[in-house]
mmCIF file of C-alpha atoms in Angstrom:
data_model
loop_
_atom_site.group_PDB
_atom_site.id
_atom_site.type_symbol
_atom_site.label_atom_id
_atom_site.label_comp_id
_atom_site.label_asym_id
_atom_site.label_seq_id
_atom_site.Cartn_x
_atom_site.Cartn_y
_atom_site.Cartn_z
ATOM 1 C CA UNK A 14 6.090 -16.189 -18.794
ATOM 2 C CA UNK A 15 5.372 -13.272 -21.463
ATOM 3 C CA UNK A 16 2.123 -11.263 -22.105
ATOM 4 C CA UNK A 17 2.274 -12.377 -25.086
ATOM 5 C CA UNK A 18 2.323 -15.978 -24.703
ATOM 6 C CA UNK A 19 -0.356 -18.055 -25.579
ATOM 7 C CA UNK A 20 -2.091 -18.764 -22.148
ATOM 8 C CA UNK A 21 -3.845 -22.428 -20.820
ATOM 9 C CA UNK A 22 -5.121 -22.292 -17.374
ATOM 10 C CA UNK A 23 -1.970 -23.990 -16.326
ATOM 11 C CA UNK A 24 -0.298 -20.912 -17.235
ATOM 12 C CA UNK A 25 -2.115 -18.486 -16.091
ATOM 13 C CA UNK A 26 -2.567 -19.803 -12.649
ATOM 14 C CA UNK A 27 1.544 -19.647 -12.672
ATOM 15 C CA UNK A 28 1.763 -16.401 -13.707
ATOM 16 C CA UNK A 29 -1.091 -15.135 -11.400
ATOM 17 C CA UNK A 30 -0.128 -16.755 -8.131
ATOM 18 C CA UNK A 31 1.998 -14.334 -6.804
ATOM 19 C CA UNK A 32 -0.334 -11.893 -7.137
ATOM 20 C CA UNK A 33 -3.253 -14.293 -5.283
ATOM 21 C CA UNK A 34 -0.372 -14.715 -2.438
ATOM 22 C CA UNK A 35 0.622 -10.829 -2.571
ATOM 23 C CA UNK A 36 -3.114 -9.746 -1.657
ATOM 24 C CA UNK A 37 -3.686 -12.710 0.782
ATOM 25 C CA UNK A 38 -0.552 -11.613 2.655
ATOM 26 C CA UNK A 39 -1.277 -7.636 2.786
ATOM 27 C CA UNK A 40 -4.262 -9.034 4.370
ATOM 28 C CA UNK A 41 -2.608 -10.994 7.337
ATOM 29 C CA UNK A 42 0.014 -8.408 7.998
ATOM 30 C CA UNK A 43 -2.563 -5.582 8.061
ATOM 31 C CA UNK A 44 -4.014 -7.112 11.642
ATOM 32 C CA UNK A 45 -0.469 -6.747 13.192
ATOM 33 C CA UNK A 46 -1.085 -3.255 14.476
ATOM 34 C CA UNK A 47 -4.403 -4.453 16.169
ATOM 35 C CA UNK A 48 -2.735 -7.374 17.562
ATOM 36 C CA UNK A 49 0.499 -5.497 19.338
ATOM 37 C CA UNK A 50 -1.982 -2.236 19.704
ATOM 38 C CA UNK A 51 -4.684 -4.544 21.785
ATOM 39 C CA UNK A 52 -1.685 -6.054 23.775
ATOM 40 C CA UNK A 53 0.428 -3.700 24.757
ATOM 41 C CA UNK A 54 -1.198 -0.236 24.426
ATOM 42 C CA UNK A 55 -5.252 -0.771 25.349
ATOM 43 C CA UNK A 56 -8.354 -1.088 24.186
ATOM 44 C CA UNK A 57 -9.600 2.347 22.962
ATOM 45 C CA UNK A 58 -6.469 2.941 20.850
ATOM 46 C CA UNK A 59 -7.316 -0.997 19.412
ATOM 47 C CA UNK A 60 -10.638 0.684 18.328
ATOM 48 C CA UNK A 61 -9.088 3.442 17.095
ATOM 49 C CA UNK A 62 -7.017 1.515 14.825
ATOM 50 C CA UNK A 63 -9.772 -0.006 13.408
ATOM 51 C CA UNK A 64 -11.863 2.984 13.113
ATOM 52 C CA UNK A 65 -9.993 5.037 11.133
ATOM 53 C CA UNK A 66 -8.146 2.099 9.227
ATOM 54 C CA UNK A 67 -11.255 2.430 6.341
ATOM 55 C CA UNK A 68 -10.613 6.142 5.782
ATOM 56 C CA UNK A 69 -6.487 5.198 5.049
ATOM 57 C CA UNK A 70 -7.606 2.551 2.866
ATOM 58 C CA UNK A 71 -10.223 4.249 0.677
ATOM 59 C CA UNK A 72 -7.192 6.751 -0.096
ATOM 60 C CA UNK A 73 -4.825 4.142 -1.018
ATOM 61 C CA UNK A 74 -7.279 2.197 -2.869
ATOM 62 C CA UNK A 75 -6.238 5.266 -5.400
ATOM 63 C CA UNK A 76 -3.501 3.417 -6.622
ATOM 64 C CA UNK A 77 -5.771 0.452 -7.518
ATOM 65 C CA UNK A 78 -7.071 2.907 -9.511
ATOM 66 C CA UNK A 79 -4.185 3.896 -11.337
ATOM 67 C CA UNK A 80 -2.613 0.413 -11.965
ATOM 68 C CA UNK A 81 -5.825 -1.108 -13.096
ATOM 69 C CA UNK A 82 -6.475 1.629 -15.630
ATOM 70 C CA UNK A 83 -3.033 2.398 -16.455
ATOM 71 C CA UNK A 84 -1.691 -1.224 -16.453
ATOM 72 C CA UNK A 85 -4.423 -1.835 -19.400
ATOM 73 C CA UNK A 86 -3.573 0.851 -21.185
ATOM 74 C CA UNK A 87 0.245 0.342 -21.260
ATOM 75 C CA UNK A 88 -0.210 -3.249 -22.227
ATOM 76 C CA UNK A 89 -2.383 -2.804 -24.901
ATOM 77 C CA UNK A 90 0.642 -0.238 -25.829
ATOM 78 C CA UNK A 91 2.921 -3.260 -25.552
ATOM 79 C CA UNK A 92 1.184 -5.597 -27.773
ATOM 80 C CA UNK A 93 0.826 -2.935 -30.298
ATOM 81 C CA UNK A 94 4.665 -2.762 -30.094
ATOM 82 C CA UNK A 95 5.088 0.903 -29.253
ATOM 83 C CA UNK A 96 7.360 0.397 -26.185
ATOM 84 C CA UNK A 97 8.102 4.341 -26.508
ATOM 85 C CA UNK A 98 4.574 5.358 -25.555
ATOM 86 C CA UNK A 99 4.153 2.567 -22.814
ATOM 87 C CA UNK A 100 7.008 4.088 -20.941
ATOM 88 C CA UNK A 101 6.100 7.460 -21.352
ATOM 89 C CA UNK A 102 2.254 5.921 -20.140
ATOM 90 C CA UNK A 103 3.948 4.381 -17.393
ATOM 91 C CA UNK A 104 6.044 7.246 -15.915
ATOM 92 C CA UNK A 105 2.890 9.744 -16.565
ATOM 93 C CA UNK A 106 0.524 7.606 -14.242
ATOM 94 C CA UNK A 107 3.657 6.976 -11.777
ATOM 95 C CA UNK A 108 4.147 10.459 -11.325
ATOM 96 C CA UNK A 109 0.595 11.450 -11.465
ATOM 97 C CA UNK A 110 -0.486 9.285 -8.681
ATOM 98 C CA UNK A 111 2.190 10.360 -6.713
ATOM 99 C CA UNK A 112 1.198 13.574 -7.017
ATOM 100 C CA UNK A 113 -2.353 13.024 -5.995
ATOM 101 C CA UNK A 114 -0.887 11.519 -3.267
ATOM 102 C CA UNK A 115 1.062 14.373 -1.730
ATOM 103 C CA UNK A 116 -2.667 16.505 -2.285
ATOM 104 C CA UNK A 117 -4.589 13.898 -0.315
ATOM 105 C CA UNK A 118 -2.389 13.659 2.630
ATOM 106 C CA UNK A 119 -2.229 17.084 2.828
ATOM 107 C CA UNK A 120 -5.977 16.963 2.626
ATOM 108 C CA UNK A 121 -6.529 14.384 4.956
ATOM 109 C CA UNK A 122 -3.593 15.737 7.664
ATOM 110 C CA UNK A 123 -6.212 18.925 7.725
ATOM 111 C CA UNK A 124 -9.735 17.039 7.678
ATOM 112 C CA UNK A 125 -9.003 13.997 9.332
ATOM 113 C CA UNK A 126 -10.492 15.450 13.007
ATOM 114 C CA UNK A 127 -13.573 16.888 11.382
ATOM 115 C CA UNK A 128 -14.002 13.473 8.952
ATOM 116 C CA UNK A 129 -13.478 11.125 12.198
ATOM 117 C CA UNK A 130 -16.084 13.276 14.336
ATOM 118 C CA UNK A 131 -18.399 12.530 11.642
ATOM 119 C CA UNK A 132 -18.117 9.319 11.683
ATOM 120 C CA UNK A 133 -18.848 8.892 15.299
ATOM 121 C CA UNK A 134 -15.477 9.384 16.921
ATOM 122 C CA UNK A 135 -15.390 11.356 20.367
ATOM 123 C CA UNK A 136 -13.429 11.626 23.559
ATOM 124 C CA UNK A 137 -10.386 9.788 23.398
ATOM 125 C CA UNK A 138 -11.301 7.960 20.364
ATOM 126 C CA UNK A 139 -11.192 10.721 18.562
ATOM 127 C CA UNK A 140 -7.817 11.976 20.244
ATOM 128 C CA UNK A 141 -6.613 8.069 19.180
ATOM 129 C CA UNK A 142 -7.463 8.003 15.753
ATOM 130 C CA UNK A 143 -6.109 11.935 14.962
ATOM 131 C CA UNK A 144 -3.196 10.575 15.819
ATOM 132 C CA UNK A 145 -2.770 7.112 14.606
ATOM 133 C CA UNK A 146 -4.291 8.845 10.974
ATOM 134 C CA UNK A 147 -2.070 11.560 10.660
ATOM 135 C CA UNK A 148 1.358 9.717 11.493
ATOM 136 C CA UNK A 149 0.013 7.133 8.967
ATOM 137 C CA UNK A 150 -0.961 9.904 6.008
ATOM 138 C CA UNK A 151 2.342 11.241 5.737
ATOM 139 C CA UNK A 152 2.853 7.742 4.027
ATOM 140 C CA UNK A 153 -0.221 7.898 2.026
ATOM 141 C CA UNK A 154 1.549 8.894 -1.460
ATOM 142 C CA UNK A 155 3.604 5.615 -0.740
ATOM 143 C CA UNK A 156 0.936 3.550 -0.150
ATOM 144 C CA UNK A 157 -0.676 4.788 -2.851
ATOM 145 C CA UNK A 158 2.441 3.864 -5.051
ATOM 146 C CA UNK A 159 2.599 0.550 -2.994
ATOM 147 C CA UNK A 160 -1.116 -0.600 -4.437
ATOM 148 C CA UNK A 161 -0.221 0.947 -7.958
ATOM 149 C CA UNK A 162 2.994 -1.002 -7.982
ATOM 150 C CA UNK A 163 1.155 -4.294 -7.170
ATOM 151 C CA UNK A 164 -0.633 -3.854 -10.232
ATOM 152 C CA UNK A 165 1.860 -2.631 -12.505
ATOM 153 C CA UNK A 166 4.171 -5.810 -11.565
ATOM 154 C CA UNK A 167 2.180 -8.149 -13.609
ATOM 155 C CA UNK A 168 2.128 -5.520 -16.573
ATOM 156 C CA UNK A 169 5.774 -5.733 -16.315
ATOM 157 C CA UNK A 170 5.731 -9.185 -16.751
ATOM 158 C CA UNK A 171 7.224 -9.137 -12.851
ATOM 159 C CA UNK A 172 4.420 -10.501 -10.402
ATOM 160 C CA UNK A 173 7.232 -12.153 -8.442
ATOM 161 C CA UNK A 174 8.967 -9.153 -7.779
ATOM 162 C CA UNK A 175 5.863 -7.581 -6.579
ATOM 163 C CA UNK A 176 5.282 -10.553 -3.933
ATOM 164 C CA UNK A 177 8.799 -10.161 -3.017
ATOM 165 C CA UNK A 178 8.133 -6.138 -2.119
ATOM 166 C CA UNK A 179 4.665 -6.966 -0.517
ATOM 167 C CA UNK A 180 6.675 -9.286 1.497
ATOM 168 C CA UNK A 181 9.444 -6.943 2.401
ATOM 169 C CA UNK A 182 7.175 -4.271 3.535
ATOM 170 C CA UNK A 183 4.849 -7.067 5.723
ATOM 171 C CA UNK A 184 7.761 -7.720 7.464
ATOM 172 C CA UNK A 185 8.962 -4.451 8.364
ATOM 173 C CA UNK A 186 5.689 -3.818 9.582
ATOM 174 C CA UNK A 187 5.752 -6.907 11.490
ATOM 175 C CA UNK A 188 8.971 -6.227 13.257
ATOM 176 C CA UNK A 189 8.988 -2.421 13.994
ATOM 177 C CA UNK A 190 6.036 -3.148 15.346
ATOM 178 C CA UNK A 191 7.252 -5.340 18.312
ATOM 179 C CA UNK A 192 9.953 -2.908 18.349
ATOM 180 C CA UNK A 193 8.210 0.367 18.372
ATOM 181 C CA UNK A 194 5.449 -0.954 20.552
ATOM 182 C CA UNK A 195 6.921 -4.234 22.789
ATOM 183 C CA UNK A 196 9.955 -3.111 23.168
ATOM 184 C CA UNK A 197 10.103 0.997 23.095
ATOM 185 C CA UNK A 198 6.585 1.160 24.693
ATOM 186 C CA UNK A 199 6.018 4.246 22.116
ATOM 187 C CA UNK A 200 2.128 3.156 21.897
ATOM 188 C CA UNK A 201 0.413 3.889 19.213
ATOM 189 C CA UNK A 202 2.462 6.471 17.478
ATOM 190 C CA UNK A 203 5.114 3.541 17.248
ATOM 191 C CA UNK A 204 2.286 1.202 15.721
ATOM 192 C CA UNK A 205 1.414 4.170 13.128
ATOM 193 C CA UNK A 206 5.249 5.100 12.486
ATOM 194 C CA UNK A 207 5.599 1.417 11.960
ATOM 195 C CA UNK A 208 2.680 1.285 9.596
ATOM 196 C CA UNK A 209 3.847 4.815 7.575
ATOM 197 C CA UNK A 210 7.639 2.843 7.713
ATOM 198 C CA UNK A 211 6.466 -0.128 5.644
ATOM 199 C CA UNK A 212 4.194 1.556 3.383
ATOM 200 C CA UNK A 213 7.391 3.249 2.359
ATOM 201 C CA UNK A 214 9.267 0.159 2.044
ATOM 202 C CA UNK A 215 6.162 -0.786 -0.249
ATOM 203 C CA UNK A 216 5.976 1.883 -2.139
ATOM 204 C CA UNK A 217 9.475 3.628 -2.961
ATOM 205 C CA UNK A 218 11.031 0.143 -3.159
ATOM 206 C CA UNK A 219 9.353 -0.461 -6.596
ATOM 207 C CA UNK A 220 9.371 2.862 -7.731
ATOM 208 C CA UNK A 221 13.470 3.011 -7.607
ATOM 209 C CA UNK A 222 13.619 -0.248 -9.256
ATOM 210 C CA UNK A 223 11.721 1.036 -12.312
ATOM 211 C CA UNK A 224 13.179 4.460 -12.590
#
């Protein structure tokens, strides 16, 4: 299926279901660190999971940002046949958000302690979700790329592909997870290295592909 075909419902429900699936399964394999972290490493780092899980995900939703906007405007390119400036639109908001990645995990490394004692964090909580955040940010350009990516797939006229990454990177999460943390016992830096490992997979994956 093409962008430019002529779309029935039929069709666009084919060409959209991957998609539907891709965000349906970033949703069940982003409770796998709670479920190994609750299980094998205890309660308070569980919470801490949780707690600073919103702050990670309101810097990745960046990328949603960028393949929204930037899908639009490189398909409207494409129809109007100048493939020239949809690449160069392309590789500008690629790099761009990568960019803006590498700032905010460098801002969020240095603010995360201050941000999560605002929010309510204290005692070990706090000492928890320092470190679960900051082993996760140094992924945060990735995962940034990873959303962006999930976007741009369709654009490409490549929402299969995209599932197939999502997929890739749920798994890796899933199993260095029970490796990291079942079988290593490295707690929750293993569940966060896990986490930062598959955002990777997520992100550079499709970015390799396309370059």
């Amino acid at each position: 299926i093409q962008l430019s075909d002529h779309f029935n419902y039929k069709k666009l429900l084919r060409y959209t279901f991957p998609s539907i699936v891709t965000v349906v399964f970033i949703s069940v394999y982003g409770i796998v660190d709670g479920f190994f972290v609750s299980n094998f490493v205890g309660k308070t780092p569980f919470t801490a999971v949780n707690f600073i899980m919103p702050f990670l995900m309101i810097l990745g939703a960046l990328g949603f940002m960028f393949g929204t906007g930037g899908g639009a405007l490189i398909a409207k390119a494409m129809g109007e046949g100048q493939w020239e400036k949809a690449n160069h639109l392309f590789s500008l908001i690629v790099y761009t958000s990568a960019v803006c990645g590498i700032l905010l995990a460098l801002f969020g490394i240095i603010f995360i302690r201050p941000i999560a004692a605002a929010l309510g964090a204290e005692g070990q909580l706090l000492e928890d979700s320092v470190i679960y955040g900051r082993i996760v940010l140094l992924a945060i350009p990735a995962y940034i790329l990873q959303f962006e990516f999930q976007c741009l797939f369709p654009t490409a006229e490549k929402p299969a592909l995209g599932l197939y990454v999502t997929i890739a990177a749920g798994l890796t999460n899933m199993i260095l997870d029970g490796v990291f943390v079942a079988v290593f016992r490295w707690g929750l830096e293993g569940a966060a290295a896990a986490t930062a490992l598959s955002q990777f997979v997520g992100g550079i994956i499709p970015f390799i592909y396309f370059a």
